[in-house]
mmCIF file of C-alpha atoms and ligand atoms in Angstrom:
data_model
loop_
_atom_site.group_PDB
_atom_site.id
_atom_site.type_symbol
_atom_site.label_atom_id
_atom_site.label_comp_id
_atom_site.label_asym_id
_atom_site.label_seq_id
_atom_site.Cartn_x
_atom_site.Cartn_y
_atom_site.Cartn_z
ATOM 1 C CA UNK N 5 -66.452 115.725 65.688
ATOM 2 C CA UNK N 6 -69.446 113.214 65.568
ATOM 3 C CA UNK N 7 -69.590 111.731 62.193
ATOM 4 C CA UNK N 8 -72.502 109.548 60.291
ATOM 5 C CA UNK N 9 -71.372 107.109 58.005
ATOM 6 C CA UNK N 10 -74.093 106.030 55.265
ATOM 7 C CA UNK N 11 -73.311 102.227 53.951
ATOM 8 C CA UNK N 12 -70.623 101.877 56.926
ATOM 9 C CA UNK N 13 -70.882 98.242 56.445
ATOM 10 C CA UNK N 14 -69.732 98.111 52.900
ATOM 11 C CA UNK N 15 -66.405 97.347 51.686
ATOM 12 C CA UNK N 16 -65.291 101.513 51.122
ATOM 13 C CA UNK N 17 -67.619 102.646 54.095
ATOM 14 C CA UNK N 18 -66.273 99.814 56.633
ATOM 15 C CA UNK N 19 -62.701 101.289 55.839
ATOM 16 C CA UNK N 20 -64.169 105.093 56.034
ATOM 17 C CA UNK N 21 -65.098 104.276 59.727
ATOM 18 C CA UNK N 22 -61.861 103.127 60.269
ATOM 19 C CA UNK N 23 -60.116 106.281 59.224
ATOM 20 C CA UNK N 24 -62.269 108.741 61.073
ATOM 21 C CA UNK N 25 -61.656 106.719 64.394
ATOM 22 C CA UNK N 26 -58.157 106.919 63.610
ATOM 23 C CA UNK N 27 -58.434 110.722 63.459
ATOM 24 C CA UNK N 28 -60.066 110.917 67.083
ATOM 25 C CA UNK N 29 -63.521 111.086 65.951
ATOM 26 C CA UNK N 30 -66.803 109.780 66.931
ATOM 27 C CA UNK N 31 -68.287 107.470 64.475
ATOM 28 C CA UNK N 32 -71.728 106.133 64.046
ATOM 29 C CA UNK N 33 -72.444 103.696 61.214
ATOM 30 C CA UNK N 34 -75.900 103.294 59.590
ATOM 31 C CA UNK N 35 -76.501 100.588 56.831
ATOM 32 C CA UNK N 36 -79.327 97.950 56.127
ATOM 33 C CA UNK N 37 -77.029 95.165 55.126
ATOM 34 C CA UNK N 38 -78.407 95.171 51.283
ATOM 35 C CA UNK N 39 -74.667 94.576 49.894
ATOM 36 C CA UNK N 40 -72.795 94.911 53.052
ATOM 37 C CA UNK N 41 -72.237 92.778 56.213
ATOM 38 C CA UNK N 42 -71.886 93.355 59.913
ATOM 39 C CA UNK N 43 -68.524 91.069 59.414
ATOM 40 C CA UNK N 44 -66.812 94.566 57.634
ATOM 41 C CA UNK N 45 -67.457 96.077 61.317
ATOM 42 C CA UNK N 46 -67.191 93.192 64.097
ATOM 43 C CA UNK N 47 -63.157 94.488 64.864
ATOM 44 C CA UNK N 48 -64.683 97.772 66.217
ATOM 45 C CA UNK N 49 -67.111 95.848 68.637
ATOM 46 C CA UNK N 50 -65.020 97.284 71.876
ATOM 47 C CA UNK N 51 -64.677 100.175 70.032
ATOM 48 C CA UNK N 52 -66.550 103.000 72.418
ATOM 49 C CA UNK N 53 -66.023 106.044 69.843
ATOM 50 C CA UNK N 54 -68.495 103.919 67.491
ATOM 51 C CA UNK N 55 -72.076 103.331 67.056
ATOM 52 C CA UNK N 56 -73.996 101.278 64.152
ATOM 53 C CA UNK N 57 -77.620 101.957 63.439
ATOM 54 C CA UNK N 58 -79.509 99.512 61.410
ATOM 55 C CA UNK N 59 -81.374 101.605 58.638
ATOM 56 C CA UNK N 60 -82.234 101.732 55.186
ATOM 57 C CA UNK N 61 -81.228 105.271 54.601
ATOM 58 C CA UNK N 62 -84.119 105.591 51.676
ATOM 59 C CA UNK N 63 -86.221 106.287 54.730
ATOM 60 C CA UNK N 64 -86.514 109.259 56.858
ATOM 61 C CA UNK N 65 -83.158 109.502 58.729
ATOM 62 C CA UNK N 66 -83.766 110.303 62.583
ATOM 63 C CA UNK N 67 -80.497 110.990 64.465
ATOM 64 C CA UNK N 68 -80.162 112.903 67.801
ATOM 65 C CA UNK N 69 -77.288 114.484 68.929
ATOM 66 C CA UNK N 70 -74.803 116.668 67.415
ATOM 67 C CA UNK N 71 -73.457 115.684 63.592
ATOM 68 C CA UNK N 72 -70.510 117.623 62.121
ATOM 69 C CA UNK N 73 -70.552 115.397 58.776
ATOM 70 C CA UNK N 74 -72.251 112.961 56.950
ATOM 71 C CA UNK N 75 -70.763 110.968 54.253
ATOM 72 C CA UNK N 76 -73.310 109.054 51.918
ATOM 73 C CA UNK N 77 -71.430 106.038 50.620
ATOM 74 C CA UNK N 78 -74.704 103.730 50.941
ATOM 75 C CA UNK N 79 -75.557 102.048 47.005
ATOM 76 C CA UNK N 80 -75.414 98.939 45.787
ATOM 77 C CA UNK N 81 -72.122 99.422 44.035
ATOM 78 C CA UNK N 82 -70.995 96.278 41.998
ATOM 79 C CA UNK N 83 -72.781 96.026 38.716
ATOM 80 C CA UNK N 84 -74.669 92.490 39.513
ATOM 81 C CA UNK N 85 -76.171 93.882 42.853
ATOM 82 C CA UNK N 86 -77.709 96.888 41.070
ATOM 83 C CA UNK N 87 -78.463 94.749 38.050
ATOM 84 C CA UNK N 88 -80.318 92.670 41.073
ATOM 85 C CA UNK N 89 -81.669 95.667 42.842
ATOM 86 C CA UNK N 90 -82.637 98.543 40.083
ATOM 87 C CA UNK N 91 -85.552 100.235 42.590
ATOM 88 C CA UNK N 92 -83.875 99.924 45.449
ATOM 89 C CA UNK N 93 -80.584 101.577 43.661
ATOM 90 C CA UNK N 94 -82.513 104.213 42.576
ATOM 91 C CA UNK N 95 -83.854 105.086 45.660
ATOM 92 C CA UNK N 96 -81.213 105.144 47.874
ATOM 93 C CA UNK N 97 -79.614 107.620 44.927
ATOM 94 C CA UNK N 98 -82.297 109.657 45.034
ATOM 95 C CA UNK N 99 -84.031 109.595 48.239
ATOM 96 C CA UNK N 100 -81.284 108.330 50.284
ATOM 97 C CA UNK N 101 -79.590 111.306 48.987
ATOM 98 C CA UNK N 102 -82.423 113.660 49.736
ATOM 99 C CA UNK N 103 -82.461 112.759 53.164
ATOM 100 C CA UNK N 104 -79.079 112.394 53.803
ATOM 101 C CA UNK N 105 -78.931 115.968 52.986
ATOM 102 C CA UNK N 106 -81.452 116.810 54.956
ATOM 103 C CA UNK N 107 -80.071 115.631 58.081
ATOM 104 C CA UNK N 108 -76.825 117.220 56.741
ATOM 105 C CA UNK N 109 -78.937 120.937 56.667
ATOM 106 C CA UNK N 110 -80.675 120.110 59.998
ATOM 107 C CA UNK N 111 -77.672 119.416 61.686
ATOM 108 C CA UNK N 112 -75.608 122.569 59.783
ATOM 109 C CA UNK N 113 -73.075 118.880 59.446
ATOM 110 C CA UNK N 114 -70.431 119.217 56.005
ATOM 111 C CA UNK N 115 -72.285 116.366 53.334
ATOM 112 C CA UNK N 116 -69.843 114.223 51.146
ATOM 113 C CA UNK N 117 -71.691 112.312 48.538
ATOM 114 C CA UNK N 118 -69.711 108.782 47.265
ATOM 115 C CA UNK N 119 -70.306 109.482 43.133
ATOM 116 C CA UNK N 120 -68.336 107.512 41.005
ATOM 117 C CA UNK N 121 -67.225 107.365 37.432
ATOM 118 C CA UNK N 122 -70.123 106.183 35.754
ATOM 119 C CA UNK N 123 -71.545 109.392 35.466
ATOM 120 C CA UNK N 124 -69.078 109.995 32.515
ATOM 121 C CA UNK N 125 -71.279 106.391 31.389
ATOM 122 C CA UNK N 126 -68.624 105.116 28.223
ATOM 123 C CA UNK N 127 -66.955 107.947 27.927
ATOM 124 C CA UNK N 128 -65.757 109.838 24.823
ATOM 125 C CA UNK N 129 -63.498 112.052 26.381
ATOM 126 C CA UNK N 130 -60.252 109.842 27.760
ATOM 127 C CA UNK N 131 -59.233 110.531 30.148
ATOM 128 C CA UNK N 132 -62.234 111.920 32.149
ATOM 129 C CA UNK N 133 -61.667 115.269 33.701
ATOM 130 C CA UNK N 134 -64.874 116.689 35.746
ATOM 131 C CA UNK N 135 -65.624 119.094 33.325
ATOM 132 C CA UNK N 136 -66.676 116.316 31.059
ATOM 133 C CA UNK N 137 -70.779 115.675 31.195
ATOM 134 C CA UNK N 138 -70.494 112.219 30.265
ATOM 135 C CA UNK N 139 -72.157 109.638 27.743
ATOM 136 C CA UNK N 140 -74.653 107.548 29.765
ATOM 137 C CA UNK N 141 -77.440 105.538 28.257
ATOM 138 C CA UNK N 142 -80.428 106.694 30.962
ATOM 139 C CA UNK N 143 -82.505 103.622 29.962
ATOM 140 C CA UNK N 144 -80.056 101.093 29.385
ATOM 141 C CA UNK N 145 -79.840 98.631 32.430
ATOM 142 C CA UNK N 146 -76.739 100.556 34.599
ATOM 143 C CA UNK N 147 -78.747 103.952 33.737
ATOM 144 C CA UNK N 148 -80.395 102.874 37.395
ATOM 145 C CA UNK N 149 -76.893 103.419 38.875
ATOM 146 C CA UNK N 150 -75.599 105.744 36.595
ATOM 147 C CA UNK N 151 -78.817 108.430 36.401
ATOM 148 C CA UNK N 152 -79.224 107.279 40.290
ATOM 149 C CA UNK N 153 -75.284 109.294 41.034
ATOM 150 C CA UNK N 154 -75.785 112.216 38.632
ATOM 151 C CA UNK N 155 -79.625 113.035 40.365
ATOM 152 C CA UNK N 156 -77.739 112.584 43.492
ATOM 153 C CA UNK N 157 -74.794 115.036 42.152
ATOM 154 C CA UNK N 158 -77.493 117.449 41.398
ATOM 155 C CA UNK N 159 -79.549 117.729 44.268
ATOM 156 C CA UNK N 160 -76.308 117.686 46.226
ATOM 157 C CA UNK N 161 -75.018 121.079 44.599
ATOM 158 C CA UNK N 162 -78.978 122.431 44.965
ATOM 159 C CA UNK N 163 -78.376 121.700 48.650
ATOM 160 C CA UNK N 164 -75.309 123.534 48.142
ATOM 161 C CA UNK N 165 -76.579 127.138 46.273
ATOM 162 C CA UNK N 166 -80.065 126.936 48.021
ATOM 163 C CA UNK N 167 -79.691 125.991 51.289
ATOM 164 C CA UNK N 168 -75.959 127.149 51.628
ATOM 165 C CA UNK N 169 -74.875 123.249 52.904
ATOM 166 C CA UNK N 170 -71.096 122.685 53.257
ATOM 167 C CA UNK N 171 -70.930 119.930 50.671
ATOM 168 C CA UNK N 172 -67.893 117.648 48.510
ATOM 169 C CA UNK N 173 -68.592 115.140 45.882
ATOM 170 C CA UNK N 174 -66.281 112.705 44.696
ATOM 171 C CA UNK N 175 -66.107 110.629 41.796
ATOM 172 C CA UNK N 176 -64.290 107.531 42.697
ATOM 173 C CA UNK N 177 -62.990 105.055 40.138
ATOM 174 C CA UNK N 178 -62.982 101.721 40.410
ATOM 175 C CA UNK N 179 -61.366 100.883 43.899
ATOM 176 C CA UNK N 180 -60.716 97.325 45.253
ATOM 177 C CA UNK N 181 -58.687 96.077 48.601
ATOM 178 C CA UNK N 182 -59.202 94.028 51.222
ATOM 179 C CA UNK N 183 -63.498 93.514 52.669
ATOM 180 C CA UNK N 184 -64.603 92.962 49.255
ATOM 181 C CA UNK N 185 -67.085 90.245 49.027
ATOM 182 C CA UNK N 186 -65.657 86.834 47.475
ATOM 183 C CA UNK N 187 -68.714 86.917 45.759
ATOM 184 C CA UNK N 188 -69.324 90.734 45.156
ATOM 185 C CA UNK N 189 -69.193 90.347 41.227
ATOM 186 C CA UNK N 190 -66.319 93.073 40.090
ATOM 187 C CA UNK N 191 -63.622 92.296 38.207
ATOM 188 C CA UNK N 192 -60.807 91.995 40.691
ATOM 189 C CA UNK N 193 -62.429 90.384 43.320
ATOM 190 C CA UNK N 194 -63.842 87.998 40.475
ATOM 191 C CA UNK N 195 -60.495 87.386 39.183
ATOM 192 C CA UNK N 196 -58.457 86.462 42.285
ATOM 193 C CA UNK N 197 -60.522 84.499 43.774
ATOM 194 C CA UNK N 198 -61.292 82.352 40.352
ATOM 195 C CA UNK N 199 -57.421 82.067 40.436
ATOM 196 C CA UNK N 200 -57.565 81.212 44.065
ATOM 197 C CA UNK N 201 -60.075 78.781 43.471
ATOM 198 C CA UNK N 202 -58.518 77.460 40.175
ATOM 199 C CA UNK N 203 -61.560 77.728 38.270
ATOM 200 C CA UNK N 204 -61.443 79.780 34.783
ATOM 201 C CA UNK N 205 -60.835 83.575 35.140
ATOM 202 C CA UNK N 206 -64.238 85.275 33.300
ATOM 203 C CA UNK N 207 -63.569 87.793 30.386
ATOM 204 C CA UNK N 208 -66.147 89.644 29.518
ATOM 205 C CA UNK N 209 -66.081 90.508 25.938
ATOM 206 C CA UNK N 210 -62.606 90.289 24.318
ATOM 207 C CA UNK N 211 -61.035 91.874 27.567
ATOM 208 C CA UNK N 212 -59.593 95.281 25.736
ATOM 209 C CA UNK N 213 -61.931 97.255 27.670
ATOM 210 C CA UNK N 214 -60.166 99.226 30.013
ATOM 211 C CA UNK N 215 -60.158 100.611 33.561
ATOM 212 C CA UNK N 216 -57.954 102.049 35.942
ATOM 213 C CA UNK N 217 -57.708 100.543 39.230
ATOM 214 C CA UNK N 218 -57.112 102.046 42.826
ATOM 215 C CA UNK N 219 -56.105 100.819 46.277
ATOM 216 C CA UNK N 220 -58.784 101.064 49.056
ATOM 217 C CA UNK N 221 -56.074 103.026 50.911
ATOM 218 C CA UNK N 222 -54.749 105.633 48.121
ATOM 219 C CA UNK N 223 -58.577 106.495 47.763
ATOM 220 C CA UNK N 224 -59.498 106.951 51.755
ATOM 221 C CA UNK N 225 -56.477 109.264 51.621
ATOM 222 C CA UNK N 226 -57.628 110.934 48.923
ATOM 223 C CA UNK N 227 -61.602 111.136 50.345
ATOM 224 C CA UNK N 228 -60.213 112.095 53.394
ATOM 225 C CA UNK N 229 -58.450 115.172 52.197
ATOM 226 C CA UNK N 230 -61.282 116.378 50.248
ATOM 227 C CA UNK N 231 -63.647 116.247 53.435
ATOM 228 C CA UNK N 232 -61.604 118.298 55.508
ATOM 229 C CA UNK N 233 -59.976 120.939 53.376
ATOM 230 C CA UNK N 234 -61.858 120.370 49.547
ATOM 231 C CA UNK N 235 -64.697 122.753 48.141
ATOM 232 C CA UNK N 236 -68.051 121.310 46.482
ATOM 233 C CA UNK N 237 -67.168 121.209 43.027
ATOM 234 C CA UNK N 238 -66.525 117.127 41.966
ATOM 235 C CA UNK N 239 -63.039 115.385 42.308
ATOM 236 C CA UNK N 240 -61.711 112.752 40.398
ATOM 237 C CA UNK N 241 -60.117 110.268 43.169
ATOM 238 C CA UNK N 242 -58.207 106.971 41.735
ATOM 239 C CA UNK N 243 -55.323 105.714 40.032
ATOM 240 C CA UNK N 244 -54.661 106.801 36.625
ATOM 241 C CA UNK N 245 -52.390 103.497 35.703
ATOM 242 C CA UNK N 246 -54.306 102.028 32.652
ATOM 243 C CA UNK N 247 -55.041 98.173 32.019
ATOM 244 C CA UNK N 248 -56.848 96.052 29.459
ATOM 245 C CA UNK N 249 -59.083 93.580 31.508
ATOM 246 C CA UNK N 250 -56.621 90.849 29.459
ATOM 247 C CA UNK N 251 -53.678 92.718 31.416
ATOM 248 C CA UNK N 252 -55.577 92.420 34.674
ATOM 249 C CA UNK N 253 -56.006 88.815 34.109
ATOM 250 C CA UNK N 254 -52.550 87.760 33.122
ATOM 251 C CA UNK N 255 -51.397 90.281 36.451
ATOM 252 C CA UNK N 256 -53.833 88.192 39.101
ATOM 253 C CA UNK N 257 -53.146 84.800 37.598
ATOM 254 C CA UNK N 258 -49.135 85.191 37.711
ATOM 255 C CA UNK N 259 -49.324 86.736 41.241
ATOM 256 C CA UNK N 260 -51.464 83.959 42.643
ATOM 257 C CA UNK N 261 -49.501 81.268 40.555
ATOM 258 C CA UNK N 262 -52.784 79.557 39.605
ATOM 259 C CA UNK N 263 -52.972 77.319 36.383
ATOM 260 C CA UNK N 264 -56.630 78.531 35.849
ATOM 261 C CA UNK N 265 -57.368 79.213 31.876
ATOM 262 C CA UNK N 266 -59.149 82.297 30.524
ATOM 263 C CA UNK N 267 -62.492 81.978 29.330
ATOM 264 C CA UNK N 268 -64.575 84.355 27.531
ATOM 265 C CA UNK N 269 -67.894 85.170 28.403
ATOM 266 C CA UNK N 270 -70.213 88.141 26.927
ATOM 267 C CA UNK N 271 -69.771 92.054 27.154
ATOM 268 C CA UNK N 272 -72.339 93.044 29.741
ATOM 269 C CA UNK N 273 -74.436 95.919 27.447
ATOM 270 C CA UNK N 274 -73.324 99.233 27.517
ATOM 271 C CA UNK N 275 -69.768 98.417 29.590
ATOM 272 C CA UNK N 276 -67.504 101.458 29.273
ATOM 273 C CA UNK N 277 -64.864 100.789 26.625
ATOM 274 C CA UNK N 278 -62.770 102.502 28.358
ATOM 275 C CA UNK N 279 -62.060 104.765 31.521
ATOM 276 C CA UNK N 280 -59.469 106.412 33.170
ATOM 277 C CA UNK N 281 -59.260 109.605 35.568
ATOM 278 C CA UNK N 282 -57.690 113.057 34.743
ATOM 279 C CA UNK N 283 -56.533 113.478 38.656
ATOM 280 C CA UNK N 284 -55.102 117.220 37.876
ATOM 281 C CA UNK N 285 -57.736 118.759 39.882
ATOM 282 C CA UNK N 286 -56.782 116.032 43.262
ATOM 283 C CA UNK N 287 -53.627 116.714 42.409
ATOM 284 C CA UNK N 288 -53.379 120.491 42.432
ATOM 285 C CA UNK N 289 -56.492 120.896 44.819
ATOM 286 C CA UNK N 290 -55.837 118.488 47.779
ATOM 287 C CA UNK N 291 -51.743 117.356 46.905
ATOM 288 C CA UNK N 292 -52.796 114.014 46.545
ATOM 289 C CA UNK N 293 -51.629 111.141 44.253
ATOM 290 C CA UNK N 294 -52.207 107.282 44.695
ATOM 291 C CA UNK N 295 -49.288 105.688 46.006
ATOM 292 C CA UNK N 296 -49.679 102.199 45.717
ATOM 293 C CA UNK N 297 -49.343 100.351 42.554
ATOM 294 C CA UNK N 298 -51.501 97.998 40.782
ATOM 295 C CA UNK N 299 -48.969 95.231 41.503
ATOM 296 C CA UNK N 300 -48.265 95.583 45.148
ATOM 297 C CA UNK N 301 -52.506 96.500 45.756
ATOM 298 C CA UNK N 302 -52.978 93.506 43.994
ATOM 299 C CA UNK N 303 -50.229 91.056 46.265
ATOM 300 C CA UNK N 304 -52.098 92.707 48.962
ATOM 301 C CA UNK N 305 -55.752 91.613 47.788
ATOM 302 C CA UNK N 306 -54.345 88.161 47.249
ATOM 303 C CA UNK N 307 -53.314 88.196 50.873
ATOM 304 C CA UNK N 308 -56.797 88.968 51.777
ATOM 305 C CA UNK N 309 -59.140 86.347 49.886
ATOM 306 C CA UNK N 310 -56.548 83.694 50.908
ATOM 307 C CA UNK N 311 -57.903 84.280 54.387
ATOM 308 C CA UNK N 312 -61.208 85.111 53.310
ATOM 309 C CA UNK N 313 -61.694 81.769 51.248
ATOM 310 C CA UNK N 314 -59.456 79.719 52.879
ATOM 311 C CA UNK N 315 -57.585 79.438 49.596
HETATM 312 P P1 NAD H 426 -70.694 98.014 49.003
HETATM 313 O O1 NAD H 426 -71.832 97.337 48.327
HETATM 314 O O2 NAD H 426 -69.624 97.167 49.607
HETATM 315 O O3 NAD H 426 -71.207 99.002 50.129
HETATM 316 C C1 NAD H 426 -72.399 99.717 50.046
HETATM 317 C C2 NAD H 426 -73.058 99.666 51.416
HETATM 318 O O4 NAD H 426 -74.275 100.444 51.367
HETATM 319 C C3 NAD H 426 -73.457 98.251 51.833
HETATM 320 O O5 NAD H 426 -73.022 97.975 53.140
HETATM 321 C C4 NAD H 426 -74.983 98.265 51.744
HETATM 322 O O6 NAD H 426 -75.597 97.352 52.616
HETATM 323 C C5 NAD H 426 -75.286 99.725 52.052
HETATM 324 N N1 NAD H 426 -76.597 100.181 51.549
HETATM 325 C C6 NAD H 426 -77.078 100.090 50.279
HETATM 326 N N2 NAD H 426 -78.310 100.601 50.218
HETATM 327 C C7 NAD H 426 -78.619 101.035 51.472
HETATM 328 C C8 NAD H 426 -79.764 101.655 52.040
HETATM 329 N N3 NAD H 426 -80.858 101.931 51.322
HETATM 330 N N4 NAD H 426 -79.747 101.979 53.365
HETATM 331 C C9 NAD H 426 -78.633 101.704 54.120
HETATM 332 N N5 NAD H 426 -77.540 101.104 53.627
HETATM 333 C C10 NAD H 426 -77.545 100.763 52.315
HETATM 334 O O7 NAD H 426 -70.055 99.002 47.907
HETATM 335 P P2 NAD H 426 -68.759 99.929 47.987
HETATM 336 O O8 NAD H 426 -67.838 99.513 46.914
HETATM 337 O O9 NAD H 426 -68.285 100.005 49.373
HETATM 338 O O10 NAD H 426 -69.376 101.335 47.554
HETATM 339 C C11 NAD H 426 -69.662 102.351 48.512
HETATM 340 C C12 NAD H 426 -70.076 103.632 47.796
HETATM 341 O O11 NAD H 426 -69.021 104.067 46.926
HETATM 342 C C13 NAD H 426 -71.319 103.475 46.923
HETATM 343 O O12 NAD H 426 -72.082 104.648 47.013
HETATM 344 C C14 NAD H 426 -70.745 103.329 45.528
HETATM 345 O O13 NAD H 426 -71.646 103.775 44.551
HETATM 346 C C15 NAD H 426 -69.513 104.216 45.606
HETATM 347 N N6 NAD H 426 -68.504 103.826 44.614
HETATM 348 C C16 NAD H 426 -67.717 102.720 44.819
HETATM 349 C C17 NAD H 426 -66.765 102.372 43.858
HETATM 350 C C18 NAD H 426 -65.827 101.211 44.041
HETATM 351 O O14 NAD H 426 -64.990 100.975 43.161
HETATM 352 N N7 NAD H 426 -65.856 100.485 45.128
HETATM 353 C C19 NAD H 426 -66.660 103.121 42.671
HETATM 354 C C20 NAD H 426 -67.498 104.217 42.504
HETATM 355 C C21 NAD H 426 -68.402 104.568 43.483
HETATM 356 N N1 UDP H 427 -65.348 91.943 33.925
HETATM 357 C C1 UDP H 427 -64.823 90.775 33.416
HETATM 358 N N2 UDP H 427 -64.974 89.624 34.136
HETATM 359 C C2 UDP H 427 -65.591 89.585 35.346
HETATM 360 C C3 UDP H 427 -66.119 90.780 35.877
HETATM 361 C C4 UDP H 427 -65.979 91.949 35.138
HETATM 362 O O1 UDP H 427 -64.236 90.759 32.316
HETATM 363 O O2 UDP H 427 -65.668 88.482 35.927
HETATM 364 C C5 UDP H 427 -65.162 93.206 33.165
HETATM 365 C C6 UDP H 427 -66.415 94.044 32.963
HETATM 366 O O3 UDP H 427 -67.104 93.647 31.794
HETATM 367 C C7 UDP H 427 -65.826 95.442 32.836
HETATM 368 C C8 UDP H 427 -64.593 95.401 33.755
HETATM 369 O O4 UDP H 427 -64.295 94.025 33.931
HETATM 370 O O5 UDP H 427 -65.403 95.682 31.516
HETATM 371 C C9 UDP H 427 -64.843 96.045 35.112
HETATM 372 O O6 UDP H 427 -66.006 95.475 35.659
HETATM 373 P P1 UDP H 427 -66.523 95.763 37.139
HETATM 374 O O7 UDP H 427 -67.789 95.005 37.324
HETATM 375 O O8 UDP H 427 -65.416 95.510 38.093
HETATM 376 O O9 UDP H 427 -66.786 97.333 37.190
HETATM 377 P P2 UDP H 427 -67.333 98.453 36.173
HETATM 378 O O10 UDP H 427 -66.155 99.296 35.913
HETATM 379 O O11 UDP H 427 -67.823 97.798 34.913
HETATM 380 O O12 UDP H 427 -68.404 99.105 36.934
#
């Protein structure tokens, strides 16, 4: 199958790519470089199953040739690059999505949209399940990334009833692994490499927020399996392990063996008190579970920005 990947130079796209070659697929990447960099794709530069397009994707998408899927993981994704980039978040949400899907109908290709677990916004349900609507502030500053995924939920499902596309949405929660920028802003990349560095690891607020944190592999897996044999209704896909952000800092600065000190800095507004996925529906639906544990992804990670940063 011929398969268009949206934001296939990002950190989650770059290893999407990967996976679909793996399968025996053709791949061709499209991205404009906004958050992501050609660096995530220069191993598959002999690679003749794959193709890269340079395009913002909030533009008309022109693509000839047979497509038999198209996953839209292209977004700003880290909460300072859409804190940077509100429009441009908004319309690759909404119009990126639009056309996306429009290619998808032209081409009769299956759509995945990359959602995420912001919709639920700081949830009052714990853990989230899909049924739950969610608690979002729309005009608080990560409503452009939060209202951005649930207009993109929405007009993927009209694609879905109206124009009888073969879609899948998941709802990924926060994911980290190797190709993560040094400088990308979330809290685990953040973390290690302040511990790499030895500078001060950055708490936001008092650090008893929570999240629940998943290894780039356990959640390709999991994507994977909902592409080829999910229905369009949303899935959950992460790791349902629980940790203060305190935790997460006392886990990276133990692993890494750094002396750095903890300082606190302020709660971003509106950051989700707390979040973690109800994975009964991955479970049951696609007989998936993460694998890899928060300590091991982590040693991995480490590995990683060593190299990266020269650590
Ligand atoms: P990323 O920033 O590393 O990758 C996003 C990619 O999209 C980048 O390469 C960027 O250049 C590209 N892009 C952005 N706007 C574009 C546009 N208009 N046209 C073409 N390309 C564009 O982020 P990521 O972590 O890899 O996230 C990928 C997707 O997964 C995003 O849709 C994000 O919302 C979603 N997601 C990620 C997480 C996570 O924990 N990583 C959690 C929830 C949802
Ligand atoms: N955070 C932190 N220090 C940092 C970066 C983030 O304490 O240097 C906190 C942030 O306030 C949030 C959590 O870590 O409570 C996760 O932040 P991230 O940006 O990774 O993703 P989010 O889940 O908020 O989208």
């Amino acid at each position: 199958m011929r398969i268009l990947i949206l934001g296939a130079a990002g950190f989650l796209g770059s290893h999407l790519v990967d996976r679909f070659l793996r399968e025996g697929h053709t791949v061709v990447g499209m991205d404009n470089f906004i958050t992501g960099s050609p660096t995530n794709l220069e191993h598959l530069a002999n690679e003749s199953a794959f193709s890269f397009v340079e395009h913002d994707v909030s533009q008309f998408i022109d693509l000839d040739g047979p497509v038999g899927g198209v996953l839209h993981f292209a977004s700003p994704a880290s909460p300072i690059d859409y804190l940077k980039l509100p429009i441009q978040t908004l319309k690759v949400g909404s119009l990126g999505t639009h056309n996306a899907l429009g290619l998808a109908k032209a081409k009769s290709a299956r759509f995945l949209l990359a959602s995420t677990s912001e919709v639920y916004g700081d949830p009052a349900v714990h853990p989230q399940p899909e049924s739950y609507w969610g608690h979002v502030n729309p005009v608080g500053p990560r409503g452009v990334y939060d209202e951005a995924k649930r207009f993109a939920e929405a007009m993927t499902m009209a694609y879905h009833r109206y124009h009888e596309v073969d879609t899948r949405i998941v709802r990924i929660f926060n994911t980290y692994g190797p190709r993560m920028r040094p400088a990308d802003g979330r809290v685990v990349s953040n973390f290690i490499v302040q511990a790499l560095q030895g500078r001060p690891i950055t708490v936001y607020g008092d650090g008893s927020q929570t999240r629940s944190f998943c290894f780039v592999d356990d959640l390709i897996e999991g994507i994977f399996r909902l592409f080829e044999r999910g229905g369009a209704d949303p899935v959950n896909i992460g790791n349902d392990g629980e940790f203060t952000v305190r935790e997460l800092a006392e886990k990276v600065t133990s692993l890494v063996g750094s002396r750095s000190s903890v300082v606190t800095e302020a709660l971003p507004e509106d950051d989700p008190r707390q979040r973690r996925p109800d994975l009964s529906l991955a479970n049951t639906t696609l007989d998936w579970r993460p694998q890899i544990t928060l300590d091991e992804g982590l040693a991995r990670t480490v590995e990683y920005f060593r190299q990266a940063i020269h650590a």
